[in-house]
Amino acid sequence: MPTERFKVRVTKDHLVFCCGHFISYRGHQCERLHGHNYRCAVEVEGPLLPDDFYVFDFIALKKRTKEITDELDHHMLLATNNPVISVAPTPQCVQVRYEDREWLFPRGDCILLPIENTTAELIARYIAGRLWESLKTNENFTPEVLRVEVEEAPGQSATVEWRA
Ligand SMILES: [Zn+2]
Protein backbone atom coordinates (compact mmCIF):
# COMPACT_ATOMS: atom_id res chain seq x y z
CA MET A 1 0.00 0.00 0.00
CA PRO A 2 1.56 3.32 -0.99
CA THR A 3 1.61 6.08 1.59
CA GLU A 4 -0.09 9.34 0.76
CA ARG A 5 0.21 12.90 1.91
CA PHE A 6 -2.01 15.88 1.33
CA LYS A 7 -1.11 19.52 1.05
CA VAL A 8 -3.30 22.60 0.82
CA ARG A 9 -2.02 25.93 -0.42
CA VAL A 10 -3.52 29.40 -0.35
CA THR A 11 -2.24 32.41 -2.20
CA LYS A 12 -4.44 35.18 -3.36
CA ASP A 13 -4.18 38.76 -4.38
CA HIS A 14 -5.59 39.68 -0.97
CA LEU A 15 -2.56 38.11 0.71
CA VAL A 16 -0.49 41.00 -0.66
CA PHE A 17 1.08 43.50 1.71
CA CYS A 18 2.71 46.68 0.42
CA CYS A 19 5.52 47.86 2.68
CA GLY A 20 8.59 50.03 2.85
CA HIS A 21 11.85 48.49 4.07
CA PHE A 22 15.60 48.37 3.69
CA ILE A 23 18.10 45.75 4.77
CA SER A 24 21.71 45.62 5.75
CA TYR A 25 23.87 43.30 3.66
CA ARG A 26 27.38 41.92 3.60
CA GLY A 27 27.52 42.81 7.27
CA HIS A 28 28.21 46.50 6.84
CA GLN A 29 26.24 47.89 3.91
CA CYS A 30 22.72 49.23 3.90
CA GLU A 31 20.13 49.51 1.15
CA ARG A 32 18.25 52.70 0.36
CA LEU A 33 14.65 52.87 1.53
CA HIS A 34 12.31 51.25 -0.99
CA GLY A 35 9.15 49.18 -1.07
CA HIS A 36 7.68 45.91 -2.29
CA ASN A 37 4.26 44.55 -3.01
CA TYR A 38 4.96 41.41 -1.00
CA ARG A 39 2.81 38.40 -1.74
CA CYS A 40 2.32 35.60 0.74
CA ALA A 41 1.50 31.95 0.09
CA VAL A 42 0.84 29.39 2.79
CA GLU A 43 0.93 25.60 2.62
CA VAL A 44 -0.27 23.14 5.21
CA GLU A 45 0.43 19.42 5.14
CA GLY A 46 -1.20 16.73 7.19
CA PRO A 47 -3.64 13.86 7.21
CA LEU A 48 -7.24 14.34 6.18
CA LEU A 49 -9.43 15.33 9.12
CA PRO A 50 -11.99 12.67 9.97
CA ASP A 51 -15.53 13.58 8.87
CA ASP A 52 -14.38 16.61 6.83
CA PHE A 53 -11.92 14.83 4.50
CA TYR A 54 -9.74 17.88 4.15
CA VAL A 55 -6.36 18.82 5.64
CA PHE A 56 -7.64 22.14 6.87
CA ASP A 57 -10.42 24.58 6.00
CA PHE A 58 -9.24 26.86 3.16
CA ILE A 59 -11.45 29.72 4.34
CA ALA A 60 -10.03 29.64 7.86
CA LEU A 61 -6.46 29.37 6.57
CA LYS A 62 -6.93 32.40 4.31
CA LYS A 63 -8.63 34.37 7.09
CA ARG A 64 -5.89 33.69 9.68
CA THR A 65 -3.14 34.50 7.15
CA LYS A 66 -4.87 37.68 6.00
CA GLU A 67 -5.20 38.91 9.60
CA ILE A 68 -1.40 38.90 9.79
CA THR A 69 -0.65 40.33 6.33
CA ASP A 70 -3.26 43.08 6.88
CA GLU A 71 -1.38 44.16 10.01
CA LEU A 72 1.77 44.64 7.92
CA ASP A 73 0.12 46.24 4.88
CA HIS A 74 0.95 49.92 4.21
CA HIS A 75 3.59 50.14 6.91
CA MET A 76 7.31 50.66 7.14
CA LEU A 77 8.88 47.37 8.28
CA LEU A 78 11.77 47.77 10.70
CA ALA A 79 13.90 44.99 12.21
CA THR A 80 14.67 45.72 15.87
CA ASN A 81 17.51 43.17 16.21
CA ASN A 82 19.73 44.36 13.38
CA PRO A 83 23.38 44.60 14.47
CA VAL A 84 24.19 47.71 12.39
CA ILE A 85 20.85 49.54 12.04
CA SER A 86 19.56 51.01 15.29
CA VAL A 87 15.81 51.43 15.80
CA ALA A 88 14.70 53.69 18.65
CA PRO A 89 10.93 54.04 19.11
CA THR A 90 9.22 56.73 21.18
CA PRO A 91 5.43 57.04 21.55
CA GLN A 92 5.37 59.51 18.62
CA CYS A 93 8.11 58.41 16.25
CA VAL A 94 10.78 55.89 15.40
CA GLN A 95 14.32 57.07 14.88
CA VAL A 96 16.44 54.79 12.72
CA ARG A 97 20.19 55.16 12.32
CA TYR A 98 22.85 53.54 10.19
CA GLU A 99 26.30 55.13 10.36
CA ASP A 100 25.77 58.78 9.31
CA ARG A 101 22.30 58.17 7.83
CA GLU A 102 19.16 58.84 9.84
CA TRP A 103 15.45 58.31 9.20
CA LEU A 104 12.52 59.51 11.28
CA PHE A 105 9.14 57.84 10.84
CA PRO A 106 5.78 58.47 12.53
CA ARG A 107 5.34 55.66 15.09
CA GLY A 108 1.97 54.62 13.64
CA ASP A 109 3.48 54.13 10.17
CA CYS A 110 5.94 51.50 11.42
CA ILE A 111 5.79 47.83 12.30
CA LEU A 112 8.68 46.88 14.54
CA LEU A 113 9.60 43.26 13.98
CA PRO A 114 11.73 41.34 16.51
CA ILE A 115 13.99 40.01 13.74
CA GLU A 116 17.55 40.67 12.57
CA ASN A 117 16.79 41.98 9.07
CA THR A 118 13.67 42.52 6.96
CA THR A 119 14.71 39.93 4.38
CA ALA A 120 11.95 37.92 2.69
CA GLU A 121 13.26 34.89 4.63
CA LEU A 122 12.85 36.47 8.05
CA ILE A 123 9.51 38.11 7.17
CA ALA A 124 8.33 34.63 6.14
CA ARG A 125 9.58 33.21 9.44
CA TYR A 126 7.80 35.97 11.37
CA ILE A 127 4.52 35.26 9.54
CA ALA A 128 4.98 31.50 10.10
CA GLY A 129 5.40 32.02 13.84
CA ARG A 130 2.34 34.23 14.09
CA LEU A 131 0.27 31.88 11.94
CA TRP A 132 1.38 28.79 13.88
CA GLU A 133 0.16 30.44 17.11
CA SER A 134 -3.02 31.73 15.51
CA LEU A 135 -3.96 28.31 14.12
CA LYS A 136 -3.34 26.72 17.52
CA THR A 137 -5.19 29.37 19.51
CA ASN A 138 -8.06 30.22 17.19
CA GLU A 139 -8.56 27.01 15.23
CA ASN A 140 -7.24 24.36 17.66
CA PHE A 141 -5.09 23.12 14.78
CA THR A 142 -1.39 22.27 14.59
CA PRO A 143 -0.21 21.41 11.09
CA GLU A 144 2.29 18.61 10.54
CA VAL A 145 4.08 20.94 8.15
CA LEU A 146 3.57 24.66 7.62
CA ARG A 147 5.29 26.51 4.80
CA VAL A 148 5.15 30.26 4.34
CA GLU A 149 6.45 31.81 1.14
CA VAL A 150 7.04 35.55 0.84
CA GLU A 151 7.51 36.86 -2.68
CA GLU A 152 9.30 40.18 -2.85
CA ALA A 153 9.00 40.56 -6.60
CA PRO A 154 7.74 38.25 -9.34
CA GLY A 155 10.00 35.21 -9.50
CA GLN A 156 11.86 36.19 -6.32
CA SER A 157 10.66 34.59 -3.11
CA ALA A 158 11.77 32.92 0.11
CA THR A 159 10.09 30.05 1.92
CA VAL A 160 10.33 28.85 5.49
CA GLU A 161 9.14 25.43 6.61
CA TRP A 162 8.02 24.54 10.12
CA ARG A 163 7.38 20.97 11.26
CA ALA A 164 5.46 19.92 14.33
ZN1 LIG B 1 13.72 45.17 -0.74
mmCIF file of C-alpha atoms in Angstrom, residues 25-85:
data_model
loop_
_atom_site.group_PDB
_atom_site.id
_atom_site.type_symbol
_atom_site.label_atom_id
_atom_site.label_comp_id
_atom_site.label_asym_id
_atom_site.label_seq_id
_atom_site.Cartn_x
_atom_site.Cartn_y
_atom_site.Cartn_z
ATOM 1 C CA TYR A 25 23.866 43.304 3.657
ATOM 2 C CA ARG A 26 27.379 41.916 3.601
ATOM 3 C CA GLY A 27 27.520 42.813 7.268
ATOM 4 C CA HIS A 28 28.212 46.499 6.843
ATOM 5 C CA GLN A 29 26.238 47.895 3.909
ATOM 6 C CA CYS A 30 22.722 49.233 3.904
ATOM 7 C CA GLU A 31 20.128 49.511 1.149
ATOM 8 C CA ARG A 32 18.247 52.699 0.364
ATOM 9 C CA LEU A 33 14.648 52.873 1.529
ATOM 10 C CA HIS A 34 12.314 51.246 -0.992
ATOM 11 C CA GLY A 35 9.149 49.181 -1.070
ATOM 12 C CA HIS A 36 7.684 45.914 -2.286
ATOM 13 C CA ASN A 37 4.256 44.546 -3.009
ATOM 14 C CA TYR A 38 4.955 41.411 -1.001
ATOM 15 C CA ARG A 39 2.806 38.405 -1.736
ATOM 16 C CA CYS A 40 2.323 35.603 0.737
ATOM 17 C CA ALA A 41 1.501 31.949 0.093
ATOM 18 C CA VAL A 42 0.842 29.394 2.794
ATOM 19 C CA GLU A 43 0.930 25.604 2.617
ATOM 20 C CA VAL A 44 -0.272 23.142 5.212
ATOM 21 C CA GLU A 45 0.434 19.417 5.137
ATOM 22 C CA GLY A 46 -1.200 16.726 7.189
ATOM 23 C CA PRO A 47 -3.644 13.863 7.209
ATOM 24 C CA LEU A 48 -7.244 14.337 6.181
ATOM 25 C CA LEU A 49 -9.428 15.326 9.118
ATOM 26 C CA PRO A 50 -11.991 12.665 9.970
ATOM 27 C CA ASP A 51 -15.534 13.582 8.868
ATOM 28 C CA ASP A 52 -14.376 16.609 6.827
ATOM 29 C CA PHE A 53 -11.918 14.829 4.504
ATOM 30 C CA TYR A 54 -9.737 17.875 4.150
ATOM 31 C CA VAL A 55 -6.356 18.818 5.644
ATOM 32 C CA PHE A 56 -7.641 22.145 6.866
ATOM 33 C CA ASP A 57 -10.420 24.581 6.005
ATOM 34 C CA PHE A 58 -9.245 26.858 3.160
ATOM 35 C CA ILE A 59 -11.454 29.724 4.340
ATOM 36 C CA ALA A 60 -10.032 29.645 7.860
ATOM 37 C CA LEU A 61 -6.457 29.366 6.565
ATOM 38 C CA LYS A 62 -6.935 32.403 4.311
ATOM 39 C CA LYS A 63 -8.628 34.368 7.092
ATOM 40 C CA ARG A 64 -5.887 33.688 9.677
ATOM 41 C CA THR A 65 -3.138 34.503 7.152
ATOM 42 C CA LYS A 66 -4.873 37.676 5.996
ATOM 43 C CA GLU A 67 -5.201 38.906 9.598
ATOM 44 C CA ILE A 68 -1.400 38.902 9.791
ATOM 45 C CA THR A 69 -0.652 40.328 6.326
ATOM 46 C CA ASP A 70 -3.265 43.079 6.884
ATOM 47 C CA GLU A 71 -1.384 44.162 10.012
ATOM 48 C CA LEU A 72 1.765 44.642 7.922
ATOM 49 C CA ASP A 73 0.120 46.242 4.875
ATOM 50 C CA HIS A 74 0.948 49.925 4.207
ATOM 51 C CA HIS A 75 3.590 50.143 6.909
ATOM 52 C CA MET A 76 7.315 50.661 7.142
ATOM 53 C CA LEU A 77 8.879 47.369 8.280
ATOM 54 C CA LEU A 78 11.770 47.766 10.696
ATOM 55 C CA ALA A 79 13.896 44.995 12.212
ATOM 56 C CA THR A 80 14.672 45.723 15.868
ATOM 57 C CA ASN A 81 17.508 43.167 16.211
ATOM 58 C CA ASN A 82 19.727 44.357 13.382
ATOM 59 C CA PRO A 83 23.382 44.599 14.475
ATOM 60 C CA VAL A 84 24.191 47.706 12.390
ATOM 61 C CA ILE A 85 20.847 49.540 12.040
#
